């Protein structure tokens, strides 16, 4: 008997996993690479290499199940303070993946975008990032948003400066500033806020990630270290999301309407 072909690229029906409501935007704090490596007697960089494999896995899963936006916290503004060898290792890992994933991202209809103070990175990485963003601009299967040299407070400073400049130029009255004005000046302008934020390795912190955008996001924390995060763990997080009632400050009865 012919069996349906199941390969890495086959769509996943959320209903087959008992998931009735899928988040459109999932954001992930990929934590625990260093501890994963140390717990195996390896150097931290080994954890980042395995973490990059988990990125590929999560991206493939998200696309196949129908998540529309996936934001990954890959390098924070504060990560610049790590030992230079680790920073260099992370940068070369990033560069390697920007090059090696180019064709696959294009073939799969994935749009690559970044958020953060990218200009702090080396000119060769900035060029590679801008080139990949441009190359995949027309894709609309899934937006992969990688947070690089990113900090939530720094993003709000950036947005405030842009708004203040318009006020100073007489283009905008302070009274006309609304929450939408701030959203429009963040790095994620035009991208809906995350519905679900997953954090691995058990830490109950937001760690300067998407401070503005997470206002009504459902949070899910798992003890799994990022390099071990697989489809099964992703499904558990989606189940948890499916079971939540999002109220956006209203009562349970109001939110049902
Ligand atoms: C957090 O673990 C992880 C990072 C700071 C880096 C994340 C980078 C990758 C997964 C690889 C590159 C990404 C792409 C998009 C190709 P940690 O080092 O803070 O771990 P610890 O808390 O156990 O020390």
mmCIF file of C-alpha atoms and ligand atoms in Angstrom:
data_model
loop_
_atom_site.group_PDB
_atom_site.id
_atom_site.type_symbol
_atom_site.label_atom_id
_atom_site.label_comp_id
_atom_site.label_asym_id
_atom_site.label_seq_id
_atom_site.Cartn_x
_atom_site.Cartn_y
_atom_site.Cartn_z
ATOM 1 C CA UNK A 1 0.000 0.000 0.000
ATOM 2 C CA UNK A 2 1.229 3.480 -0.853
ATOM 3 C CA UNK A 3 1.903 5.507 2.230
ATOM 4 C CA UNK A 4 1.762 9.308 2.099
ATOM 5 C CA UNK A 5 5.252 10.749 1.814
ATOM 6 C CA UNK A 6 6.383 12.246 5.106
ATOM 7 C CA UNK A 7 9.494 14.247 4.726
ATOM 8 C CA UNK A 8 10.936 17.239 6.461
ATOM 9 C CA UNK A 9 8.849 19.565 4.381
ATOM 10 C CA UNK A 10 5.352 18.115 4.772
ATOM 11 C CA UNK A 11 2.739 20.454 6.252
ATOM 12 C CA UNK A 12 1.641 19.744 9.817
ATOM 13 C CA UNK A 13 -2.060 19.993 10.603
ATOM 14 C CA UNK A 14 -2.424 21.612 14.060
ATOM 15 C CA UNK A 15 -5.693 19.692 14.559
ATOM 16 C CA UNK A 16 -3.785 16.393 14.293
ATOM 17 C CA UNK A 17 -2.074 17.517 17.492
ATOM 18 C CA UNK A 18 -5.234 18.737 19.185
ATOM 19 C CA UNK A 19 -4.348 22.388 18.574
ATOM 20 C CA UNK A 20 -7.381 24.477 17.590
ATOM 21 C CA UNK A 21 -5.962 27.981 17.752
ATOM 22 C CA UNK A 22 -2.496 28.771 16.517
ATOM 23 C CA UNK A 23 -0.513 31.885 17.463
ATOM 24 C CA UNK A 24 0.254 34.004 14.426
ATOM 25 C CA UNK A 25 3.466 35.397 15.938
ATOM 26 C CA UNK A 26 5.745 33.324 18.166
ATOM 27 C CA UNK A 27 8.788 34.939 19.801
ATOM 28 C CA UNK A 28 11.491 32.829 21.447
ATOM 29 C CA UNK A 29 14.210 33.578 23.999
ATOM 30 C CA UNK A 30 16.646 30.800 23.079
ATOM 31 C CA UNK A 31 18.347 30.367 26.438
ATOM 32 C CA UNK A 32 20.624 27.686 27.864
ATOM 33 C CA UNK A 33 23.196 27.056 25.122
ATOM 34 C CA UNK A 34 26.084 27.601 27.525
ATOM 35 C CA UNK A 35 24.643 25.349 30.239
ATOM 36 C CA UNK A 36 23.799 22.670 27.684
ATOM 37 C CA UNK A 37 27.454 22.634 26.597
ATOM 38 C CA UNK A 38 28.880 22.788 30.123
ATOM 39 C CA UNK A 39 26.651 19.943 31.302
ATOM 40 C CA UNK A 40 28.350 17.810 28.621
ATOM 41 C CA UNK A 41 31.861 19.017 29.422
ATOM 42 C CA UNK A 42 31.999 21.081 26.210
ATOM 43 C CA UNK A 43 32.956 24.695 25.547
ATOM 44 C CA UNK A 44 30.089 27.193 25.387
ATOM 45 C CA UNK A 45 30.495 27.680 21.647
ATOM 46 C CA UNK A 46 29.557 24.051 21.084
ATOM 47 C CA UNK A 47 26.217 24.916 22.703
ATOM 48 C CA UNK A 48 25.715 27.767 20.236
ATOM 49 C CA UNK A 49 26.478 25.431 17.305
ATOM 50 C CA UNK A 50 23.854 22.973 18.553
ATOM 51 C CA UNK A 51 21.576 25.949 19.216
ATOM 52 C CA UNK A 52 21.827 26.897 15.548
ATOM 53 C CA UNK A 53 20.568 23.385 14.642
ATOM 54 C CA UNK A 54 17.631 23.943 16.989
ATOM 55 C CA UNK A 55 16.941 27.243 15.171
ATOM 56 C CA UNK A 56 16.665 25.342 11.880
ATOM 57 C CA UNK A 57 14.354 22.779 13.494
ATOM 58 C CA UNK A 58 12.097 25.400 15.094
ATOM 59 C CA UNK A 59 11.931 27.422 11.877
ATOM 60 C CA UNK A 60 10.961 24.374 9.834
ATOM 61 C CA UNK A 61 8.345 23.340 12.393
ATOM 62 C CA UNK A 62 6.864 26.838 12.635
ATOM 63 C CA UNK A 63 6.528 27.102 8.854
ATOM 64 C CA UNK A 64 5.051 23.644 8.426
ATOM 65 C CA UNK A 65 2.416 24.136 11.114
ATOM 66 C CA UNK A 66 1.461 27.612 9.881
ATOM 67 C CA UNK A 67 3.005 30.153 12.249
ATOM 68 C CA UNK A 68 3.225 33.413 10.272
ATOM 69 C CA UNK A 69 5.935 35.314 12.232
ATOM 70 C CA UNK A 70 8.806 33.802 14.207
ATOM 71 C CA UNK A 71 11.058 36.131 16.201
ATOM 72 C CA UNK A 72 14.264 34.743 17.691
ATOM 73 C CA UNK A 73 16.423 36.498 20.287
ATOM 74 C CA UNK A 74 19.846 35.567 18.912
ATOM 75 C CA UNK A 75 22.130 38.291 20.305
ATOM 76 C CA UNK A 76 21.261 40.945 22.847
ATOM 77 C CA UNK A 77 22.756 44.389 23.208
ATOM 78 C CA UNK A 78 24.141 43.132 26.530
ATOM 79 C CA UNK A 79 25.748 40.054 24.880
ATOM 80 C CA UNK A 80 28.471 42.370 23.490
ATOM 81 C CA UNK A 81 29.916 42.203 27.010
ATOM 82 C CA UNK A 82 30.632 38.445 26.778
ATOM 83 C CA UNK A 83 34.236 37.218 26.342
ATOM 84 C CA UNK A 84 35.536 38.335 22.906
ATOM 85 C CA UNK A 85 36.061 34.727 21.735
ATOM 86 C CA UNK A 86 32.399 33.911 22.400
ATOM 87 C CA UNK A 87 31.198 37.089 20.646
ATOM 88 C CA UNK A 88 33.432 36.320 17.644
ATOM 89 C CA UNK A 89 32.237 32.706 17.601
ATOM 90 C CA UNK A 90 28.597 33.820 17.587
ATOM 91 C CA UNK A 91 29.261 36.339 14.816
ATOM 92 C CA UNK A 92 30.971 33.789 12.586
ATOM 93 C CA UNK A 93 28.189 31.274 13.260
ATOM 94 C CA UNK A 94 25.675 33.884 12.203
ATOM 95 C CA UNK A 95 27.635 34.750 9.065
ATOM 96 C CA UNK A 96 27.931 31.076 8.151
ATOM 97 C CA UNK A 97 24.167 30.564 8.466
ATOM 98 C CA UNK A 98 23.285 33.741 6.592
ATOM 99 C CA UNK A 99 25.285 32.321 3.680
ATOM 100 C CA UNK A 100 24.276 28.664 3.928
ATOM 101 C CA UNK A 101 20.528 29.227 4.449
ATOM 102 C CA UNK A 102 20.087 31.809 1.677
ATOM 103 C CA UNK A 103 18.733 29.469 -1.000
ATOM 104 C CA UNK A 104 16.630 27.440 1.405
ATOM 105 C CA UNK A 105 14.950 30.537 2.861
ATOM 106 C CA UNK A 106 14.149 31.719 -0.648
ATOM 107 C CA UNK A 107 12.863 28.290 -1.801
ATOM 108 C CA UNK A 108 10.597 28.021 1.244
ATOM 109 C CA UNK A 109 9.151 31.517 0.886
ATOM 110 C CA UNK A 110 10.659 32.786 4.122
ATOM 111 C CA UNK A 111 11.318 36.486 4.545
ATOM 112 C CA UNK A 112 14.405 37.214 6.638
ATOM 113 C CA UNK A 113 14.305 40.342 8.768
ATOM 114 C CA UNK A 114 16.306 41.660 11.685
ATOM 115 C CA UNK A 115 15.537 43.915 14.618
ATOM 116 C CA UNK A 116 18.159 45.644 16.738
ATOM 117 C CA UNK A 117 21.071 48.011 16.431
ATOM 118 C CA UNK A 118 22.582 46.090 13.510
ATOM 119 C CA UNK A 119 25.007 48.895 12.673
ATOM 120 C CA UNK A 120 27.072 47.943 15.731
ATOM 121 C CA UNK A 121 28.023 44.736 13.917
ATOM 122 C CA UNK A 122 30.953 44.411 11.534
ATOM 123 C CA UNK A 123 30.450 45.907 8.045
ATOM 124 C CA UNK A 124 30.720 42.477 6.375
ATOM 125 C CA UNK A 125 27.890 41.066 8.535
ATOM 126 C CA UNK A 126 25.769 44.191 8.032
ATOM 127 C CA UNK A 127 26.201 43.842 4.245
ATOM 128 C CA UNK A 128 25.300 40.122 4.361
ATOM 129 C CA UNK A 129 22.230 40.839 6.524
ATOM 130 C CA UNK A 130 20.975 43.690 4.327
ATOM 131 C CA UNK A 131 21.552 41.570 1.223
ATOM 132 C CA UNK A 132 19.547 38.627 2.632
ATOM 133 C CA UNK A 133 16.765 40.968 3.796
ATOM 134 C CA UNK A 134 16.574 42.434 0.301
ATOM 135 C CA UNK A 135 16.804 39.033 -1.413
ATOM 136 C CA UNK A 136 13.869 37.590 0.576
ATOM 137 C CA UNK A 137 11.755 40.775 0.780
ATOM 138 C CA UNK A 138 9.003 39.430 -1.492
ATOM 139 C CA UNK A 139 8.416 36.203 0.482
ATOM 140 C CA UNK A 140 5.252 35.811 2.509
ATOM 141 C CA UNK A 141 5.073 32.234 3.870
ATOM 142 C CA UNK A 142 6.707 33.167 7.146
ATOM 143 C CA UNK A 143 8.685 36.146 8.417
ATOM 144 C CA UNK A 144 11.795 35.069 10.319
ATOM 145 C CA UNK A 145 12.733 38.018 12.516
ATOM 146 C CA UNK A 146 16.132 37.682 14.150
ATOM 147 C CA UNK A 147 16.881 40.023 17.057
ATOM 148 C CA UNK A 148 20.540 40.993 16.795
ATOM 149 C CA UNK A 149 22.351 43.503 18.958
ATOM 150 C CA UNK A 150 18.849 43.975 20.314
ATOM 151 C CA UNK A 151 17.631 45.431 23.587
ATOM 152 C CA UNK A 152 14.037 46.360 24.424
ATOM 153 C CA UNK A 153 15.011 49.487 26.352
ATOM 154 C CA UNK A 154 17.438 50.516 23.603
ATOM 155 C CA UNK A 155 14.611 50.050 21.090
ATOM 156 C CA UNK A 156 12.381 52.380 23.115
ATOM 157 C CA UNK A 157 15.184 54.960 23.291
ATOM 158 C CA UNK A 158 15.522 54.694 19.496
ATOM 159 C CA UNK A 159 11.748 55.118 19.028
ATOM 160 C CA UNK A 160 11.644 58.063 21.455
ATOM 161 C CA UNK A 161 14.473 59.831 19.628
ATOM 162 C CA UNK A 162 12.704 59.445 16.295
ATOM 163 C CA UNK A 163 9.461 60.791 17.716
ATOM 164 C CA UNK A 164 11.237 63.639 19.543
ATOM 165 C CA UNK A 165 12.962 64.657 16.305
ATOM 166 C CA UNK A 166 9.581 64.969 14.586
ATOM 167 C CA UNK A 167 8.232 66.999 17.510
ATOM 168 C CA UNK A 168 11.314 69.255 17.435
ATOM 169 C CA UNK A 169 10.860 69.752 13.689
ATOM 170 C CA UNK A 170 7.278 70.868 14.304
ATOM 171 C CA UNK A 171 5.868 67.903 12.355
ATOM 172 C CA UNK A 172 4.155 66.279 15.330
ATOM 173 C CA UNK A 173 2.367 67.703 18.335
ATOM 174 C CA UNK A 174 3.095 65.960 21.703
ATOM 175 C CA UNK A 175 -0.668 65.597 22.218
ATOM 176 C CA UNK A 176 -0.923 63.612 18.985
ATOM 177 C CA UNK A 177 1.457 60.915 20.264
ATOM 178 C CA UNK A 178 -0.427 57.646 20.848
ATOM 179 C CA UNK A 179 0.527 54.025 21.483
ATOM 180 C CA UNK A 180 0.351 53.558 17.704
ATOM 181 C CA UNK A 181 2.956 56.317 17.226
ATOM 182 C CA UNK A 182 5.327 54.401 19.500
ATOM 183 C CA UNK A 183 4.618 51.057 17.783
ATOM 184 C CA UNK A 184 5.269 52.699 14.404
ATOM 185 C CA UNK A 185 8.702 53.809 15.581
ATOM 186 C CA UNK A 186 9.857 50.490 17.024
ATOM 187 C CA UNK A 187 11.950 48.040 15.004
ATOM 188 C CA UNK A 188 8.831 45.895 14.550
ATOM 189 C CA UNK A 189 6.704 48.610 12.897
ATOM 190 C CA UNK A 190 4.075 46.870 10.761
ATOM 191 C CA UNK A 191 4.579 43.471 12.433
ATOM 192 C CA UNK A 192 1.815 42.320 14.820
ATOM 193 C CA UNK A 193 2.851 41.875 18.470
ATOM 194 C CA UNK A 194 3.814 38.327 19.508
ATOM 195 C CA UNK A 195 0.884 36.148 20.594
ATOM 196 C CA UNK A 196 3.133 33.662 22.364
ATOM 197 C CA UNK A 197 6.599 34.076 23.854
ATOM 198 C CA UNK A 198 8.557 30.907 24.641
ATOM 199 C CA UNK A 199 11.609 30.975 26.888
ATOM 200 C CA UNK A 200 13.819 27.927 27.294
ATOM 201 C CA UNK A 201 16.043 26.884 30.226
ATOM 202 C CA UNK A 202 13.557 27.760 32.947
ATOM 203 C CA UNK A 203 14.423 31.377 33.712
ATOM 204 C CA UNK A 204 11.383 33.481 34.649
ATOM 205 C CA UNK A 205 12.663 36.684 33.087
ATOM 206 C CA UNK A 206 11.946 38.854 30.061
ATOM 207 C CA UNK A 207 15.614 39.915 29.779
ATOM 208 C CA UNK A 208 15.088 43.177 27.879
ATOM 209 C CA UNK A 209 13.247 41.387 25.064
ATOM 210 C CA UNK A 210 10.415 43.143 23.167
ATOM 211 C CA UNK A 211 9.364 45.151 26.235
ATOM 212 C CA UNK A 212 6.792 47.174 24.315
ATOM 213 C CA UNK A 213 5.489 44.343 22.140
ATOM 214 C CA UNK A 214 5.004 41.750 24.921
ATOM 215 C CA UNK A 215 2.289 43.781 26.713
ATOM 216 C CA UNK A 216 -0.441 41.147 26.123
ATOM 217 C CA UNK A 217 1.655 38.208 24.943
ATOM 218 C CA UNK A 218 1.077 34.780 26.515
ATOM 219 C CA UNK A 219 4.275 33.539 28.181
ATOM 220 C CA UNK A 220 5.500 29.951 28.199
ATOM 221 C CA UNK A 221 8.651 28.835 30.008
ATOM 222 C CA UNK A 222 10.171 25.371 29.630
ATOM 223 C CA UNK A 223 13.128 23.900 31.538
ATOM 224 C CA UNK A 224 14.553 22.426 28.310
ATOM 225 C CA UNK A 225 17.874 23.977 27.223
ATOM 226 C CA UNK A 226 17.587 25.578 23.774
ATOM 227 C CA UNK A 227 19.773 23.027 21.877
ATOM 228 C CA UNK A 228 17.378 20.260 23.030
ATOM 229 C CA UNK A 229 14.203 22.132 22.021
ATOM 230 C CA UNK A 230 12.391 20.004 19.431
ATOM 231 C CA UNK A 231 9.008 19.686 17.676
ATOM 232 C CA UNK A 232 7.488 17.914 20.673
ATOM 233 C CA UNK A 233 8.428 20.815 22.965
ATOM 234 C CA UNK A 234 7.084 23.292 20.426
ATOM 235 C CA UNK A 235 3.776 21.387 20.304
ATOM 236 C CA UNK A 236 3.558 21.494 24.134
ATOM 237 C CA UNK A 237 3.994 25.271 24.051
ATOM 238 C CA UNK A 238 1.282 25.574 21.388
ATOM 239 C CA UNK A 239 -1.045 23.395 23.482
ATOM 240 C CA UNK A 240 -0.493 25.649 26.432
ATOM 241 C CA UNK A 241 -1.259 28.699 24.269
ATOM 242 C CA UNK A 242 -4.413 27.020 22.956
ATOM 243 C CA UNK A 243 -5.659 26.500 26.520
ATOM 244 C CA UNK A 244 -5.314 30.166 27.529
ATOM 245 C CA UNK A 245 -8.072 32.711 27.448
ATOM 246 C CA UNK A 246 -6.669 36.023 26.212
ATOM 247 C CA UNK A 247 -8.542 38.816 27.926
ATOM 248 C CA UNK A 248 -6.563 41.974 27.045
ATOM 249 C CA UNK A 249 -7.624 43.559 30.333
ATOM 250 C CA UNK A 250 -11.332 42.676 29.960
ATOM 251 C CA UNK A 251 -13.375 40.230 32.040
ATOM 252 C CA UNK A 252 -13.554 36.583 30.990
ATOM 253 C CA UNK A 253 -17.163 37.025 29.801
ATOM 254 C CA UNK A 254 -16.356 40.128 27.783
ATOM 255 C CA UNK A 255 -13.331 38.463 26.165
ATOM 256 C CA UNK A 256 -15.523 35.557 24.948
ATOM 257 C CA UNK A 257 -17.676 37.879 22.871
HETATM 258 C C1 LIG B 1 21.563 31.995 25.036
HETATM 259 O O1 LIG B 1 22.227 30.952 25.697
HETATM 260 C C2 LIG B 1 21.875 31.993 23.604
HETATM 261 C C3 LIG B 1 22.550 32.990 22.942
HETATM 262 C C4 LIG B 1 23.051 34.208 23.642
HETATM 263 C C5 LIG B 1 22.848 32.894 21.504
HETATM 264 C C6 LIG B 1 21.777 32.297 20.635
HETATM 265 C C7 LIG B 1 22.379 31.960 19.316
HETATM 266 C C8 LIG B 1 22.107 30.838 18.590
HETATM 267 C C9 LIG B 1 21.093 29.854 18.991
HETATM 268 C C10 LIG B 1 22.862 30.501 17.350
HETATM 269 C C11 LIG B 1 22.873 31.472 16.238
HETATM 270 C C12 LIG B 1 21.569 31.955 15.739
HETATM 271 C C13 LIG B 1 21.183 31.964 14.454
HETATM 272 C C14 LIG B 1 19.948 32.750 14.093
HETATM 273 C C15 LIG B 1 21.861 31.197 13.387
HETATM 274 P P1 LIG B 1 23.314 31.322 26.782
HETATM 275 O O2 LIG B 1 24.641 31.405 26.105
HETATM 276 O O3 LIG B 1 22.904 32.552 27.505
HETATM 277 O O4 LIG B 1 23.249 30.066 27.704
HETATM 278 P P2 LIG B 1 23.462 30.033 29.306
HETATM 279 O O5 LIG B 1 22.382 30.889 29.893
HETATM 280 O O6 LIG B 1 23.288 28.590 29.622
HETATM 281 O O7 LIG B 1 24.843 30.543 29.570
#
